[in-house]
Short mmCIF file of C-alpha atoms in Angstrom, two decimals:
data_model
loop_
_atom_site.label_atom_id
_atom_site.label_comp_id
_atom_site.label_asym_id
_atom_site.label_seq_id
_atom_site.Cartn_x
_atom_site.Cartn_y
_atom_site.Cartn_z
CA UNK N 1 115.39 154.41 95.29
CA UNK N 2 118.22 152.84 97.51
CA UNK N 3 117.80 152.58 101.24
CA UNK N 4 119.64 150.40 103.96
CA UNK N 5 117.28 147.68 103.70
CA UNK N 6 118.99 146.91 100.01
CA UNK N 7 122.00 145.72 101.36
CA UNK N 8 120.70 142.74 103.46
CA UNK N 9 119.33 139.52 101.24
CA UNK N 10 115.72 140.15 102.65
CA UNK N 11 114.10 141.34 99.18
CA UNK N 12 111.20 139.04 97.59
CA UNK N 13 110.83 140.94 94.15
CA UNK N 14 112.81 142.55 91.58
CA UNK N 15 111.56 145.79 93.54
CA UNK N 16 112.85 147.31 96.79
CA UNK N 17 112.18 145.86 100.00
CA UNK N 18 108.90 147.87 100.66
CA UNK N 19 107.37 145.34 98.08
CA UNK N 20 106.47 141.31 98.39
CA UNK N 21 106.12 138.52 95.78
CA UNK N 22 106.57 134.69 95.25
CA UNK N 23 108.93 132.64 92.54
CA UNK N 24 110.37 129.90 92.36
CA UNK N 25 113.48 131.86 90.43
CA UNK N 26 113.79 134.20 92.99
CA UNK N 27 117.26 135.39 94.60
CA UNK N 28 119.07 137.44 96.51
CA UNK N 29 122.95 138.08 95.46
CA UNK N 30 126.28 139.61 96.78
CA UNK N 31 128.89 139.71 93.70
CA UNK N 32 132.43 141.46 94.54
CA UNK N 33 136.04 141.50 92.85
CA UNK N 34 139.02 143.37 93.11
CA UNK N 35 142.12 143.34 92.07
CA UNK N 36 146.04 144.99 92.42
CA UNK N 37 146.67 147.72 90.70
CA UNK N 38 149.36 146.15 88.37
CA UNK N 39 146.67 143.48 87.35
CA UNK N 40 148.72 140.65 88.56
CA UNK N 41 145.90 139.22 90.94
CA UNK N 42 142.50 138.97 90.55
CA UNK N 43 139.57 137.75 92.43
CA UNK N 44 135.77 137.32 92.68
CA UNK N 45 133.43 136.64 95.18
CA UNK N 46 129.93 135.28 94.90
CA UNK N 47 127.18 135.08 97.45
CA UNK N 48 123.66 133.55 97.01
CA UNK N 49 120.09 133.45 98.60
CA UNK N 50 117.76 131.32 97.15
CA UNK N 51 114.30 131.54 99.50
CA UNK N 52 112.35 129.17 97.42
CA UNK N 53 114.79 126.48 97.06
CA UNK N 54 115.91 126.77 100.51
CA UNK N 55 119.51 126.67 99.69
CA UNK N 56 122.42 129.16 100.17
CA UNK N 57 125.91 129.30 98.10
CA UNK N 58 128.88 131.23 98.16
CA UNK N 59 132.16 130.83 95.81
CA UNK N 60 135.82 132.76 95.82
CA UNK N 61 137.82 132.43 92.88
CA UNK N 62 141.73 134.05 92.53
CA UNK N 63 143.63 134.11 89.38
CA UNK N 64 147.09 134.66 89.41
CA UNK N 65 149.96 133.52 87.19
CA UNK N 66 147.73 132.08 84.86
CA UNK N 67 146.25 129.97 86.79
CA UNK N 68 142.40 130.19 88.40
CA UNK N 69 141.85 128.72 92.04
CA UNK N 70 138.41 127.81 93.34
CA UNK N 71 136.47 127.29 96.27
CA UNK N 72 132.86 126.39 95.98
CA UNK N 73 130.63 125.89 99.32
CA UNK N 74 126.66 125.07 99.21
CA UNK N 75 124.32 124.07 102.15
CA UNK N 76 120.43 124.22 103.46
CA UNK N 77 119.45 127.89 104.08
CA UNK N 78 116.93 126.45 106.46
CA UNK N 79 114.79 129.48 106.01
CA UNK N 80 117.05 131.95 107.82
CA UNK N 81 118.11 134.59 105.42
CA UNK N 82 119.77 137.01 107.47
CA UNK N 83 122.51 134.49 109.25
CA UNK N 84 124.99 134.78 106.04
CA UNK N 85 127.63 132.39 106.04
CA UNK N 86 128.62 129.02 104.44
CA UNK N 87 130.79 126.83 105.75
CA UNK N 88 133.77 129.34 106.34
CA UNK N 89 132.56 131.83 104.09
CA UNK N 90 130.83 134.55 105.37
CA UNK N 91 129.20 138.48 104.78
CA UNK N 92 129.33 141.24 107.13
CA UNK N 93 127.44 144.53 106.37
CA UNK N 94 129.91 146.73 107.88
CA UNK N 95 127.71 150.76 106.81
CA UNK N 96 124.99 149.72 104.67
CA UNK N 97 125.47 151.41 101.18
CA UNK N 98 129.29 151.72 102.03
CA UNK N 99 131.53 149.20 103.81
CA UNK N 100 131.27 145.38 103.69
CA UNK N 101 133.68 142.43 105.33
CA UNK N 102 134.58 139.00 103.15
CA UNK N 103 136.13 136.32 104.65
CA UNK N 104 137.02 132.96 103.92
CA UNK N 105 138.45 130.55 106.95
CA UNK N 106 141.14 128.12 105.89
CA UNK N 107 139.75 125.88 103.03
CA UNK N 108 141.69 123.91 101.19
CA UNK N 109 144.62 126.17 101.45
CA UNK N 110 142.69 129.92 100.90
CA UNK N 111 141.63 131.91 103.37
CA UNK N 112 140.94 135.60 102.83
CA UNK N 113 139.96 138.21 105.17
CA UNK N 114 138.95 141.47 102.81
CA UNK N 115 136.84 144.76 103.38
CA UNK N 116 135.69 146.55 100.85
CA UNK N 117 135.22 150.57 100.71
CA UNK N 118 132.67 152.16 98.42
CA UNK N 119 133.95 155.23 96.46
CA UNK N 120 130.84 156.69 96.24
CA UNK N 121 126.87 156.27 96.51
CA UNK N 122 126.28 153.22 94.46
CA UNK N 123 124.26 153.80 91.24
CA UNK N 124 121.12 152.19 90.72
CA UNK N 125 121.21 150.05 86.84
CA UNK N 126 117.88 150.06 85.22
CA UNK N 127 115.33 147.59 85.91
CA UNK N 128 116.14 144.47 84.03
CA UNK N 129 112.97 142.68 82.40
CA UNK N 130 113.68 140.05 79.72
CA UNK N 131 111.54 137.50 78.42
CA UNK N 132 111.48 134.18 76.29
CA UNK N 133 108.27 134.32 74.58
CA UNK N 134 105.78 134.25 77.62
CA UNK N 135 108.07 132.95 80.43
CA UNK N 136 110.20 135.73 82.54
CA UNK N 137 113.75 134.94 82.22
CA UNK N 138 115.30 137.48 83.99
CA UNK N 139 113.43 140.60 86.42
CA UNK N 140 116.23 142.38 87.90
CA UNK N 141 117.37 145.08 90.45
CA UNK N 142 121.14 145.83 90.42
CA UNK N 143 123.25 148.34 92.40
CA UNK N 144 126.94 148.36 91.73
CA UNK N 145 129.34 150.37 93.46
CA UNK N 146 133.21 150.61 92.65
CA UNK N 147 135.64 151.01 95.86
CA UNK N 148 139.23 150.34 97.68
CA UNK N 149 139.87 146.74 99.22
CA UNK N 150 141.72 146.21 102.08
CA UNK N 151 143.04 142.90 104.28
CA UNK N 152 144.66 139.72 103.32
CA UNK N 153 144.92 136.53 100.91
CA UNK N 154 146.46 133.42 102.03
CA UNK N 155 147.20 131.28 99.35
CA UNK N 156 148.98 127.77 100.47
CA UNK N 157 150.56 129.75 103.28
CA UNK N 158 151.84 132.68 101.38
CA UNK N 159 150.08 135.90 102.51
CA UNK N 160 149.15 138.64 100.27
CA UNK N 161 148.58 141.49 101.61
CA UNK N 162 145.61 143.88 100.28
CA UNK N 163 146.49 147.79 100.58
CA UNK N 164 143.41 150.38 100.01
CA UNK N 165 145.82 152.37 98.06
CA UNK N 166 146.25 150.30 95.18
CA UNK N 167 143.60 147.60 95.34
CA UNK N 168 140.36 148.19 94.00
CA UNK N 169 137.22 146.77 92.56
CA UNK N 170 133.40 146.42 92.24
CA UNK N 171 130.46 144.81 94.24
CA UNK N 172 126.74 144.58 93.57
CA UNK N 173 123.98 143.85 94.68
CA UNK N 174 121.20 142.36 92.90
CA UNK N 175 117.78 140.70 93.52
CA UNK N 176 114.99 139.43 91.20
CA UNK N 177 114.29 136.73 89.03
CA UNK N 178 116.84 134.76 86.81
CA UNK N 179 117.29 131.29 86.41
CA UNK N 180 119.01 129.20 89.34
CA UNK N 181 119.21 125.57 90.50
CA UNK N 182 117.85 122.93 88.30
CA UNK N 183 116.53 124.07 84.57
CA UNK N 184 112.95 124.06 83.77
CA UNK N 185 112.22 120.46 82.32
CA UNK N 186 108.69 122.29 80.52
CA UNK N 187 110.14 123.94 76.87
CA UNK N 188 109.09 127.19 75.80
CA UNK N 189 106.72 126.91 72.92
CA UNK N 190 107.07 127.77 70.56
CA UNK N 191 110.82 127.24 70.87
CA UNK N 192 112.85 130.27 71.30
CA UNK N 193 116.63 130.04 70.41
CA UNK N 194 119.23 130.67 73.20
CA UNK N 195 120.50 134.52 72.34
CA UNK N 196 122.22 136.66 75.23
CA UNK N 197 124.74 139.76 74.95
CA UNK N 198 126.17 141.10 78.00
CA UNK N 199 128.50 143.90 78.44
CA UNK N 200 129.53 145.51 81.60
CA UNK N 201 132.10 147.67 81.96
CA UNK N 202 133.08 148.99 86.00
CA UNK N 203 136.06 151.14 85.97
CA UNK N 204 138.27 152.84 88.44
CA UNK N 205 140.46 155.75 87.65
CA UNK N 206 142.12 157.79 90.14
CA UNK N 207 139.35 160.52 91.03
CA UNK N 208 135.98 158.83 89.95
CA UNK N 209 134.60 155.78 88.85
CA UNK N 210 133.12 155.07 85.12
CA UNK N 211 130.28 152.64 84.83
CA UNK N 212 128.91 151.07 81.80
CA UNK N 213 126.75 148.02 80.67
CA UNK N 214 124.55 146.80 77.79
CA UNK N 215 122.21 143.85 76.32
CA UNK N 216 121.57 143.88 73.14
CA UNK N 217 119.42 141.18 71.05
CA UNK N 218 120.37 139.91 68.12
CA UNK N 219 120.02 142.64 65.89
CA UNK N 220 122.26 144.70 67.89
CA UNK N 221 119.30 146.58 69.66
CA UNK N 222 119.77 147.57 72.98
CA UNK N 223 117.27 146.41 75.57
CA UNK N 224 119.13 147.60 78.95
CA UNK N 225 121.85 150.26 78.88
CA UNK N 226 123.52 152.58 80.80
CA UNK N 227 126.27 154.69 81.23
CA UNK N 228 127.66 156.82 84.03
CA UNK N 229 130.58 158.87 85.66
CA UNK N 230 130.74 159.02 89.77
CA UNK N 231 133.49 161.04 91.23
CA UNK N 232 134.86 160.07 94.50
CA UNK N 233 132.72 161.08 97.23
CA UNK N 234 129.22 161.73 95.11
CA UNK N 235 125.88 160.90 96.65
CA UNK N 236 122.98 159.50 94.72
CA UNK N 237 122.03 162.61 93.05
CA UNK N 238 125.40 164.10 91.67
CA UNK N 239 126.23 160.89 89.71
CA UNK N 240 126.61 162.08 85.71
CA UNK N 241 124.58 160.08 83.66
CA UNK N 242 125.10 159.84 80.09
CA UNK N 243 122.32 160.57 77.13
CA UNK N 244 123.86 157.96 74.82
CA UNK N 245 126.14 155.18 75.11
CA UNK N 246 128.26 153.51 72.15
CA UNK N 247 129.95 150.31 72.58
CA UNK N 248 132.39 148.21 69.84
CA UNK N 249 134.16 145.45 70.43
CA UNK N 250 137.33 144.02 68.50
CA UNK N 251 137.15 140.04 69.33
CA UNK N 252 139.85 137.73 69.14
CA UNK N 253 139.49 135.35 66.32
CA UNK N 254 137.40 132.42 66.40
CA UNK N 255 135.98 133.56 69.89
CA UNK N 256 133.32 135.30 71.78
CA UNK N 257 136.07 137.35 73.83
CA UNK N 258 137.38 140.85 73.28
CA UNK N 259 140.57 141.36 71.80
CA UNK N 260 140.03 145.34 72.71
CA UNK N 261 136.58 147.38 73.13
CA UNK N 262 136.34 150.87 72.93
CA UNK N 263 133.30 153.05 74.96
CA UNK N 264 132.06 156.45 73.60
CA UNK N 265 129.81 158.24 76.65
CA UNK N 266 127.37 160.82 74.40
CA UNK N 267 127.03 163.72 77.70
CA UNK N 268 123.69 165.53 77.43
CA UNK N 269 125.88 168.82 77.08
CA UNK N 270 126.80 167.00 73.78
CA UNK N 271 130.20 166.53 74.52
CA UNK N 272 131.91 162.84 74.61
CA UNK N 273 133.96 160.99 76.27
CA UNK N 274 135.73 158.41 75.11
CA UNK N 275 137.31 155.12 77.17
CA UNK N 276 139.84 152.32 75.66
CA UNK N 277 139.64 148.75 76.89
CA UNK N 278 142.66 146.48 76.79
CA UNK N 279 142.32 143.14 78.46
CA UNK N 280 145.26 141.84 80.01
CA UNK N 281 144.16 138.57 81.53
CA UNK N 282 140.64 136.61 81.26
CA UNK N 283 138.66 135.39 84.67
CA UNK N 284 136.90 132.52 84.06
CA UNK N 285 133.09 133.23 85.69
CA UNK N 286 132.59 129.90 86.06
CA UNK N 287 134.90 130.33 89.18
CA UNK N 288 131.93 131.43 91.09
CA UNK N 289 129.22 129.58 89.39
CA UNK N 290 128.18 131.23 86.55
CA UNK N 291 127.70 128.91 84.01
CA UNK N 292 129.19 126.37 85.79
CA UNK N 293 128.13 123.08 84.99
CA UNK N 294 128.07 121.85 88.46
CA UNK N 295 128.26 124.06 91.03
CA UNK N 296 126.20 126.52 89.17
CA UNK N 297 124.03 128.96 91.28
CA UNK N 298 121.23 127.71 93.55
CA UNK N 299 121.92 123.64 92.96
CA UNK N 300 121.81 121.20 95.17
CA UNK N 301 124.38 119.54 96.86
CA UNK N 302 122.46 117.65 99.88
CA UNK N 303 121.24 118.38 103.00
CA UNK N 304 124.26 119.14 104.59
CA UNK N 305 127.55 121.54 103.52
CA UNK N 306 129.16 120.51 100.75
CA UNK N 307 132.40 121.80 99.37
CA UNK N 308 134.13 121.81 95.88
CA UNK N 309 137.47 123.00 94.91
CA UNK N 310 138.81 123.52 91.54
CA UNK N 311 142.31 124.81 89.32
CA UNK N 312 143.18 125.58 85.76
CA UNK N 313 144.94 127.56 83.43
CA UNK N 314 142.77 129.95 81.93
CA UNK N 315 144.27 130.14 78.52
CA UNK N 316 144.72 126.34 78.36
CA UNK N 317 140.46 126.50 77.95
CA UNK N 318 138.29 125.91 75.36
CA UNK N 319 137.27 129.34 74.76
CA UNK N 320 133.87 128.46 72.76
CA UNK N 321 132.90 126.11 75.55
CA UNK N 322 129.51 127.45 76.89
CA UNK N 323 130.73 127.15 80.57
CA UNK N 324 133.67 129.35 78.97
CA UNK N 325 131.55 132.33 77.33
CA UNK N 326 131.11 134.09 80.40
CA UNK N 327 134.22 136.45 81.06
CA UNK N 328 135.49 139.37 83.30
CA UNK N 329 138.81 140.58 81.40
CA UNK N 330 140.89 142.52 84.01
CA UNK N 331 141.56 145.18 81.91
CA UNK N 332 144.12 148.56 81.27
CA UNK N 333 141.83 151.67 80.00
CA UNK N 334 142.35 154.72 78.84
CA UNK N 335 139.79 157.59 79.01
CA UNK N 336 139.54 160.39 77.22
CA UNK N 337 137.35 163.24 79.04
CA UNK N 338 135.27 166.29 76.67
CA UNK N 339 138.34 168.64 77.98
CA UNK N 340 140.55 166.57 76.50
CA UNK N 341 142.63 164.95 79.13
CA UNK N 342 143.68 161.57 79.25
CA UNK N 343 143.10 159.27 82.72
CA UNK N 344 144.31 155.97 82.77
CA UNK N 345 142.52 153.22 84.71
CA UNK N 346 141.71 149.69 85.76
CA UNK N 347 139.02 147.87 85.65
CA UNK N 348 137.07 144.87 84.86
CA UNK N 349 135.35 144.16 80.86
CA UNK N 350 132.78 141.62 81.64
CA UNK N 351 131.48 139.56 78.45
CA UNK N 352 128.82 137.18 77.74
CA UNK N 353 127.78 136.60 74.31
CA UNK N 354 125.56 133.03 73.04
CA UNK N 355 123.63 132.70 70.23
CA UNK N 356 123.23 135.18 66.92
CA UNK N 357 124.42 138.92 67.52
CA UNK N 358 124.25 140.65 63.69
CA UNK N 359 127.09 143.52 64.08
CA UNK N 360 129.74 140.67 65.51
CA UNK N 361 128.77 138.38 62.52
CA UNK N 362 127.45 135.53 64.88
CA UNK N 363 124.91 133.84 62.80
CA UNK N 364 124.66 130.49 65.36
CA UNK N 365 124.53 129.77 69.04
CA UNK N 366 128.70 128.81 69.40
CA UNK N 367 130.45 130.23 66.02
CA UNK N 368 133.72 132.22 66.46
CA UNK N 369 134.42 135.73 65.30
CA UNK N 370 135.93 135.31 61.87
CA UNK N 371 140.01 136.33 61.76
#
């Protein structure tokens, strides 16, 4: 069950605040993104407690035009959890559950001052517990809630302004176990080969917001998955939950990344719905530190604040690179309710997908889909 607490970085286990525990993986996350409702600009937001390592990290990343522009910033939590801000980057819990504030001062030409409106309660994703052989690699509490953004962007002087009535997005919140900072030098044993598939799916259509995520081994079994519908305005018991979810994916040759994706929503009244994915530009993760080679999450960067800024062209990159994989695909979608109506939408198509995964034909850790 949600309460107030969840919004503040204050947890210690992959279970709600009422609960304590120690590891060295432990964190404590804010994620956001939004984007205009043509699809022309993009961003992400990343925000990171790490009680263990004593370090907190933030990242904003904007793509636009093609090209991806980031600002990394890492420093000594110095065992205060609650006073969240980095550098210039900072979070302000405006309503618990509800309202939030970004903002970024002036750094190294972006600045962004953004508040974010939830649509609805946010749903609670089931508990994810994955692990390699007997070590825990991830134990996981996520809330995600889709909403309306409103504020500024300054890029290089230019000002973009951020309108509630056509910007939107998604933020969670998660807390658990997953690994940060510096890899475990000790190998598994007996050796386990890297396999992870990710799909997550947060969409906004006019009246309600669709959610929809899934890991799946490498047999194509599902080991997390959910699906949901949450109409404007719903509290945390009139959220629709689905009784089966079906996911396909159409990838772009000799890559890991959707061409198109298609979502069918099995309702327990038997009826479907059906939702149409169709990327039009790719977000590199790595923006915020996913994956990133660097200024992945929970490194270290010294004992005092230390900031990174970085630019490219997102379809100038290696797309099998494994800093690369991991995706969010601002995306054009179509849904299809059990009435037979059509709804079209925007949202983000999040993809990760490393090692073998039988129904895409990936029989190694890096092969392409075949064309």
């Amino acid at each position: 069950m949600l309460s107030w607490g969840d919004e503040y970085p204050i947890h210690q286990t992959a279970e709600p605040v009422a609960f304590a525990g120690t590891d060295r993986n432990f964190y404590d996350r804010y994620f956001f993104n939004g984007y205009s409702g043509d699809g022309e600009v993009f961003f992400a937001i990343a925000f990171g407690v790490y009680p263990h390592l004593n370090i907190m990290d933030g990242a904003i990343s904007i793509l636009r035009n093609g090209v991806q522009r980031s600002v990394y910033l890492s420093r000594p939590m110095g065992m205060e959890r609650m006073d969240t801000q980095v550098g210039g980057l900072s979070i302000e819990v405006i309503e618990p559950l509800k309202s939030v504030r970004v903002r970024l001062k002036e750094t190294e030409g972006i600045s962004v001052d953004l508040t974010f409106e939830g649509r609805a309660f946010p749903i609670e994703e089931p508990r994810f517990t994955r692990r390699q052989g007997a070590r825990t690699l991830m134990d996981v509490t996520r809330m995600t809630q889709n909403g309306r953004w409103s504020g500024h962007i300054t890029i290089d002087g230019e000002k973009i302004e951020v309108s509630s009535d056509s910007w939107m997005g998604t933020r969670d919140r998660s807390w658990g176990v997953r690994p940060i900072g510096a890899a475990d030098e000790q190998p598994i044993l007996p050796p386990v080969p890297m396999q992870f598939y990710w799909i997550w799916t947060p969409l906004n259509f006019d009246d309600r917001a669709v959610y929809f995520h899934v890991n799946e081994d490498e047999s194509g079994e599902a080991w997390n998955i959910s699906g949901k519908i949450v109409h404007d305005g719903a509290g945390a018991d009139e959220q629709i939950e689905a009784a089966e979810c079906v996911h396909t994916i159409n990838y772009q040759p000799g890559t890991r990344h959707a061409a198109s994706g298609e979502v069918v929503l099995k309702m327990h009244d038997k009826s479907e719905v059906k939702i149409k994915l169709e990327p039009l530009a790719t977000f590199q993760m790595k923006g915020i530190g996913y994956g990133h080679p660097t200024w992945k999450h929970g490194a270290f960067h010294g004992d005092q604040l230390a900031v990174h800024t970085e630019s490219y062209e997102t379809e100038s990159l290696n797309k099998l690179a494994p800093e690369n994989l991991h995706i969010q695909a601002i995306s054009r979608v179509t849904m299809t309710d059990a009435d037979g109506k059509v709804h079209v939408g925007i949202g983000s198509y999040e993809q990760l997908v490393i090692g073998l995964h039988g129904p895409s034909g990936f029989k190694d850790i890096l092969d392409g889909a075949a064309g």
